[in-house]
mmCIF file of C-alpha atoms and ligand atoms in Angstrom:
data_model
loop_
_atom_site.group_PDB
_atom_site.id
_atom_site.type_symbol
_atom_site.label_atom_id
_atom_site.label_comp_id
_atom_site.label_asym_id
_atom_site.label_seq_id
_atom_site.Cartn_x
_atom_site.Cartn_y
_atom_site.Cartn_z
ATOM 1 C CA MET I 4 8.860 4.193 -3.627
ATOM 2 C CA VAL I 5 11.293 3.345 -0.864
ATOM 3 C CA ARG I 6 15.038 3.780 -1.389
ATOM 4 C CA THR I 7 17.521 2.346 1.074
ATOM 5 C CA TYR I 8 21.197 3.209 1.379
ATOM 6 C CA ILE I 9 24.001 3.841 3.858
ATOM 7 C CA HIS I 10 23.820 7.272 5.482
ATOM 8 C CA ASP I 11 26.891 9.402 4.722
ATOM 9 C CA ASN I 12 27.259 10.487 8.385
ATOM 10 C CA ASN I 13 27.944 14.052 7.296
ATOM 11 C CA ASN I 14 26.556 15.738 10.365
ATOM 12 C CA SER I 15 27.470 19.264 9.262
ATOM 13 C CA GLU I 16 24.712 19.015 6.629
ATOM 14 C CA ASP I 17 21.018 19.493 7.579
ATOM 15 C CA PHE I 18 19.574 16.120 8.630
ATOM 16 C CA ARG I 19 16.643 16.701 6.234
ATOM 17 C CA SER I 20 19.036 16.349 3.260
ATOM 18 C CA SER I 21 19.309 12.962 1.550
ATOM 19 C CA HIS I 22 22.710 12.053 3.078
ATOM 20 C CA ASP I 23 23.193 9.444 0.382
ATOM 21 C CA SER I 24 26.651 7.866 0.618
ATOM 22 C CA GLY I 25 26.066 6.155 -2.744
ATOM 23 C CA VAL I 26 26.131 2.713 -1.138
ATOM 24 C CA GLU I 27 22.820 0.972 -1.730
ATOM 25 C CA VAL I 28 21.256 -1.416 0.761
ATOM 26 C CA THR I 29 18.840 -4.123 -0.351
ATOM 27 C CA LEU I 30 15.516 -4.851 1.297
ATOM 28 C CA ALA I 31 16.938 -8.307 2.075
ATOM 29 C CA GLN I 32 19.707 -6.671 4.126
ATOM 30 C CA LEU I 33 17.089 -4.618 5.929
ATOM 31 C CA GLN I 34 15.132 -7.793 6.605
ATOM 32 C CA LYS I 35 18.206 -9.318 8.265
ATOM 33 C CA LEU I 36 17.969 -6.477 10.771
ATOM 34 C CA GLY I 37 14.339 -7.459 11.393
ATOM 35 C CA VAL I 38 12.896 -4.508 9.476
ATOM 36 C CA LEU I 39 10.187 -5.489 6.996
ATOM 37 C CA TYR I 40 9.071 -3.411 4.043
ATOM 38 C CA TYR I 41 5.768 -3.438 2.127
ATOM 39 C CA HIS I 42 4.415 -1.193 -0.584
ATOM 40 C CA LEU I 43 0.664 -0.951 -0.098
ATOM 41 C CA THR I 44 -1.574 1.378 -2.042
ATOM 42 C CA ASN I 45 -4.861 0.117 -0.625
ATOM 43 C CA PRO I 46 -5.417 1.224 2.996
ATOM 44 C CA LYS I 47 -7.490 -1.952 3.485
ATOM 45 C CA ASP I 48 -4.297 -3.991 3.053
ATOM 46 C CA VAL I 49 -2.736 -2.004 5.905
ATOM 47 C CA GLU I 50 -5.685 -2.888 8.131
ATOM 48 C CA THR I 51 -5.398 -6.571 7.173
ATOM 49 C CA LEU I 52 -1.663 -6.633 7.900
ATOM 50 C CA ALA I 53 -2.225 -4.903 11.238
ATOM 51 C CA GLN I 54 -4.945 -7.368 12.182
ATOM 52 C CA GLU I 55 -2.830 -10.367 11.198
ATOM 53 C CA ARG I 56 -0.010 -9.131 13.422
ATOM 54 C CA GLY I 57 -2.296 -8.359 16.342
ATOM 55 C CA TYR I 58 -2.204 -4.586 16.333
ATOM 56 C CA LYS I 59 -4.797 -2.807 18.428
ATOM 57 C CA ASN I 60 -4.038 0.911 18.301
ATOM 58 C CA GLN I 61 -3.196 3.516 15.716
ATOM 59 C CA ASP I 62 -2.986 7.210 15.081
ATOM 60 C CA VAL I 63 -2.172 9.484 12.160
ATOM 61 C CA VAL I 64 0.465 12.180 12.466
ATOM 62 C CA ASN I 65 0.551 15.164 10.151
ATOM 63 C CA ILE I 66 3.903 16.894 10.434
ATOM 64 C CA SER I 67 4.397 20.035 8.391
ATOM 65 C CA LEU I 68 5.167 23.716 8.763
ATOM 66 C CA GLU I 69 1.424 24.380 8.922
ATOM 67 C CA THR I 70 1.086 22.014 11.884
ATOM 68 C CA PHE I 71 3.444 24.401 13.680
ATOM 69 C CA GLN I 72 1.771 27.635 12.493
ATOM 70 C CA ASN I 73 4.615 28.194 10.012
ATOM 71 C CA ASP I 74 7.092 28.412 12.893
ATOM 72 C CA GLU I 75 10.116 26.590 11.468
ATOM 73 C CA SER I 76 11.986 26.544 14.778
ATOM 74 C CA ALA I 77 9.009 24.820 16.437
ATOM 75 C CA LEU I 78 8.992 22.243 13.639
ATOM 76 C CA LEU I 79 12.736 21.743 14.048
ATOM 77 C CA ASN I 80 12.320 21.229 17.797
ATOM 78 C CA LYS I 81 9.907 18.387 17.046
ATOM 79 C CA LEU I 82 12.210 16.922 14.406
ATOM 80 C CA ASN I 83 15.121 17.041 16.825
ATOM 81 C CA VAL I 84 13.100 14.818 19.162
ATOM 82 C CA PHE I 85 12.297 12.308 16.379
ATOM 83 C CA TYR I 86 15.947 12.391 15.242
ATOM 84 C CA GLU I 87 17.299 11.266 18.610
ATOM 85 C CA GLU I 88 18.503 7.683 18.305
ATOM 86 C CA HIS I 89 15.874 5.650 20.179
ATOM 87 C CA LEU I 90 14.022 2.354 20.420
ATOM 88 C CA HIS I 91 10.605 1.130 21.525
ATOM 89 C CA ASP I 92 9.487 -1.850 23.634
ATOM 90 C CA ASP I 93 7.028 -3.014 20.977
ATOM 91 C CA GLU I 94 7.142 -3.646 17.252
ATOM 92 C CA GLU I 95 5.607 -0.746 15.363
ATOM 93 C CA ILE I 96 4.269 -0.104 11.869
ATOM 94 C CA ARG I 97 4.752 3.161 10.036
ATOM 95 C CA TYR I 98 2.670 3.700 6.891
ATOM 96 C CA ILE I 99 3.229 6.791 4.781
ATOM 97 C CA GLU I 100 -0.002 8.229 3.429
ATOM 98 C CA GLU I 101 1.319 11.493 1.976
ATOM 99 C CA GLY I 102 4.556 13.427 1.791
ATOM 100 C CA GLU I 103 7.960 11.906 2.465
ATOM 101 C CA GLY I 104 10.636 11.417 5.064
ATOM 102 C CA TYR I 105 13.607 9.356 6.196
ATOM 103 C CA PHE I 106 13.763 6.541 8.706
ATOM 104 C CA ASP I 107 17.299 5.717 9.762
ATOM 105 C CA ILE I 108 17.766 2.182 11.062
ATOM 106 C CA ARG I 109 20.879 1.367 13.042
ATOM 107 C CA ASP I 110 22.753 -1.577 11.579
ATOM 108 C CA ALA I 111 23.993 -2.957 14.876
ATOM 109 C CA MET I 112 26.481 -5.281 13.141
ATOM 110 C CA ALA I 113 28.180 -2.732 10.878
ATOM 111 C CA ASN I 114 27.456 0.169 13.250
ATOM 112 C CA GLU I 115 26.105 2.203 10.355
ATOM 113 C CA TRP I 116 22.876 4.026 9.695
ATOM 114 C CA ILE I 117 20.702 2.617 6.940
ATOM 115 C CA ARG I 118 18.612 5.456 5.577
ATOM 116 C CA CYS I 119 15.156 4.555 4.258
ATOM 117 C CA TYR I 120 13.562 7.209 2.092
ATOM 118 C CA VAL I 121 9.798 6.685 2.357
ATOM 119 C CA GLU I 122 6.818 8.183 0.561
ATOM 120 C CA HIS I 123 3.165 7.400 -0.288
ATOM 121 C CA GLY I 124 2.361 3.699 0.094
ATOM 122 C CA ASP I 125 5.594 2.751 1.832
ATOM 123 C CA LEU I 126 5.181 0.724 5.010
ATOM 124 C CA LEU I 127 7.887 -0.265 7.462
ATOM 125 C CA ILE I 128 7.594 -2.768 10.279
ATOM 126 C CA VAL I 129 10.140 -1.721 12.882
ATOM 127 C CA PRO I 130 10.889 -4.479 15.403
ATOM 128 C CA ALA I 131 11.035 -3.872 19.134
ATOM 129 C CA GLY I 132 14.493 -2.984 20.354
ATOM 130 C CA VAL I 133 16.075 -1.704 17.142
ATOM 131 C CA TYR I 134 17.634 1.735 17.394
ATOM 132 C CA HIS I 135 16.237 4.167 14.834
ATOM 133 C CA ARG I 136 15.429 7.816 14.195
ATOM 134 C CA PHE I 137 13.211 9.809 11.851
ATOM 135 C CA THR I 138 13.250 13.080 9.970
ATOM 136 C CA LEU I 139 11.259 14.879 7.328
ATOM 137 C CA SER I 140 12.965 15.827 4.081
ATOM 138 C CA HIS I 141 13.325 19.447 2.973
ATOM 139 C CA THR I 142 9.691 19.340 1.785
ATOM 140 C CA ASN I 143 8.774 19.503 5.488
ATOM 141 C CA PHE I 144 5.648 17.414 5.003
ATOM 142 C CA ILE I 145 4.469 13.949 5.918
ATOM 143 C CA ILE I 146 1.242 12.261 6.904
ATOM 144 C CA ALA I 147 2.017 8.925 8.504
ATOM 145 C CA ARG I 148 -0.173 6.272 10.102
ATOM 146 C CA ARG I 149 1.469 4.823 13.199
ATOM 147 C CA LEU I 150 0.245 1.456 14.390
ATOM 148 C CA PHE I 151 0.896 0.146 17.885
ATOM 149 C CA LYS I 152 0.610 -3.377 19.222
ATOM 150 C CA ASP I 153 -1.044 -3.244 22.619
ATOM 151 C CA GLU I 154 -1.708 -0.463 25.000
ATOM 152 C CA PRO I 155 -0.118 2.414 23.189
ATOM 153 C CA LYS I 156 3.452 2.132 24.430
ATOM 154 C CA TRP I 157 4.509 5.106 22.370
ATOM 155 C CA GLU I 158 7.345 5.800 24.678
ATOM 156 C CA ALA I 159 10.740 6.229 23.057
ATOM 157 C CA HIS I 160 13.846 5.138 24.937
ATOM 158 C CA ASN I 161 16.726 7.316 23.812
ATOM 159 C CA LYS I 162 20.090 5.645 23.356
ATOM 160 C CA SER I 163 22.044 5.213 26.569
ATOM 161 C CA GLU I 164 24.173 2.552 28.224
ATOM 162 C CA GLN I 165 21.150 1.518 30.246
ATOM 163 C CA VAL I 166 18.987 1.108 27.121
ATOM 164 C CA ASP I 167 21.863 -0.724 25.349
ATOM 165 C CA ASP I 168 21.675 -3.149 28.241
ATOM 166 C CA SER I 169 17.870 -3.413 28.360
ATOM 167 C CA ILE I 170 16.092 -6.723 27.787
ATOM 168 C CA THR I 171 14.314 -5.251 24.753
ATOM 169 C CA HIS I 172 17.576 -4.342 23.020
ATOM 170 C CA ARG I 173 19.399 -7.511 24.049
ATOM 171 C CA GLN I 174 16.548 -9.697 22.789
ATOM 172 C CA TYR I 175 16.562 -7.769 19.531
ATOM 173 C CA LEU I 176 20.316 -8.315 19.082
ATOM 174 C CA LYS I 177 19.831 -12.026 19.727
ATOM 175 C CA SER I 178 17.019 -12.181 17.173
ATOM 176 C CA ILE I 179 19.250 -10.903 14.356
ATOM 177 C CA GLN I 180 22.196 -13.185 15.042
HETATM 178 C C1 KMT K 207 9.239 7.003 15.501
HETATM 179 O O1 KMT K 207 8.907 6.011 16.130
HETATM 180 O O2 KMT K 207 10.425 7.279 15.346
HETATM 181 C C2 KMT K 207 8.207 7.862 14.936
HETATM 182 O O3 KMT K 207 7.077 7.605 15.191
HETATM 183 C C3 KMT K 207 8.578 9.002 14.077
HETATM 184 C C4 KMT K 207 7.418 9.717 13.511
HETATM 185 S S1 KMT K 207 6.405 8.795 12.403
HETATM 186 C C5 KMT K 207 6.518 9.634 10.892
HETATM 187 NI NI1 NI K 208 10.562 5.520 17.023
#
């Protein structure tokens, strides 16, 4: 089941650790940032939700040591990419089928990271324009369904002054005011 809290910002510790500052965040606080949470155990409910919100594309990612032929540095290279602070031009759904991981959502008001521990059945709707990042935990294993709205705009825009100033990010900031 999901657990949400403020990230401790201890960057000398492996990013796959829990980084729990001890300060809990409620799902209502997450919702104020435009991030919606559902716990769904029936995959059919995921399909229904996706249809209701007009999703057209999806894929399933399996990220584990095995995926990278037990080459931990190759896995870490991939995780480093996911862990770059970034945003997308479209809303996206992430549904965890197996394993576990952490989605960090940038609280643009408090300028803090909200860490969302996710495992089987947890579903996050991540709005367009919100900065976020992802990592596995030390179990190094997740299977996640990723749902995309239109043409798969899977492109990530890493944080920069230009992206801060983009229409996508500015519209997002307006939407949470
Ligand atoms: C994202 O948008 O950050 C991702 O898709 C991360 C991988 S999904 C487990
Ligand atoms: Ni992303």
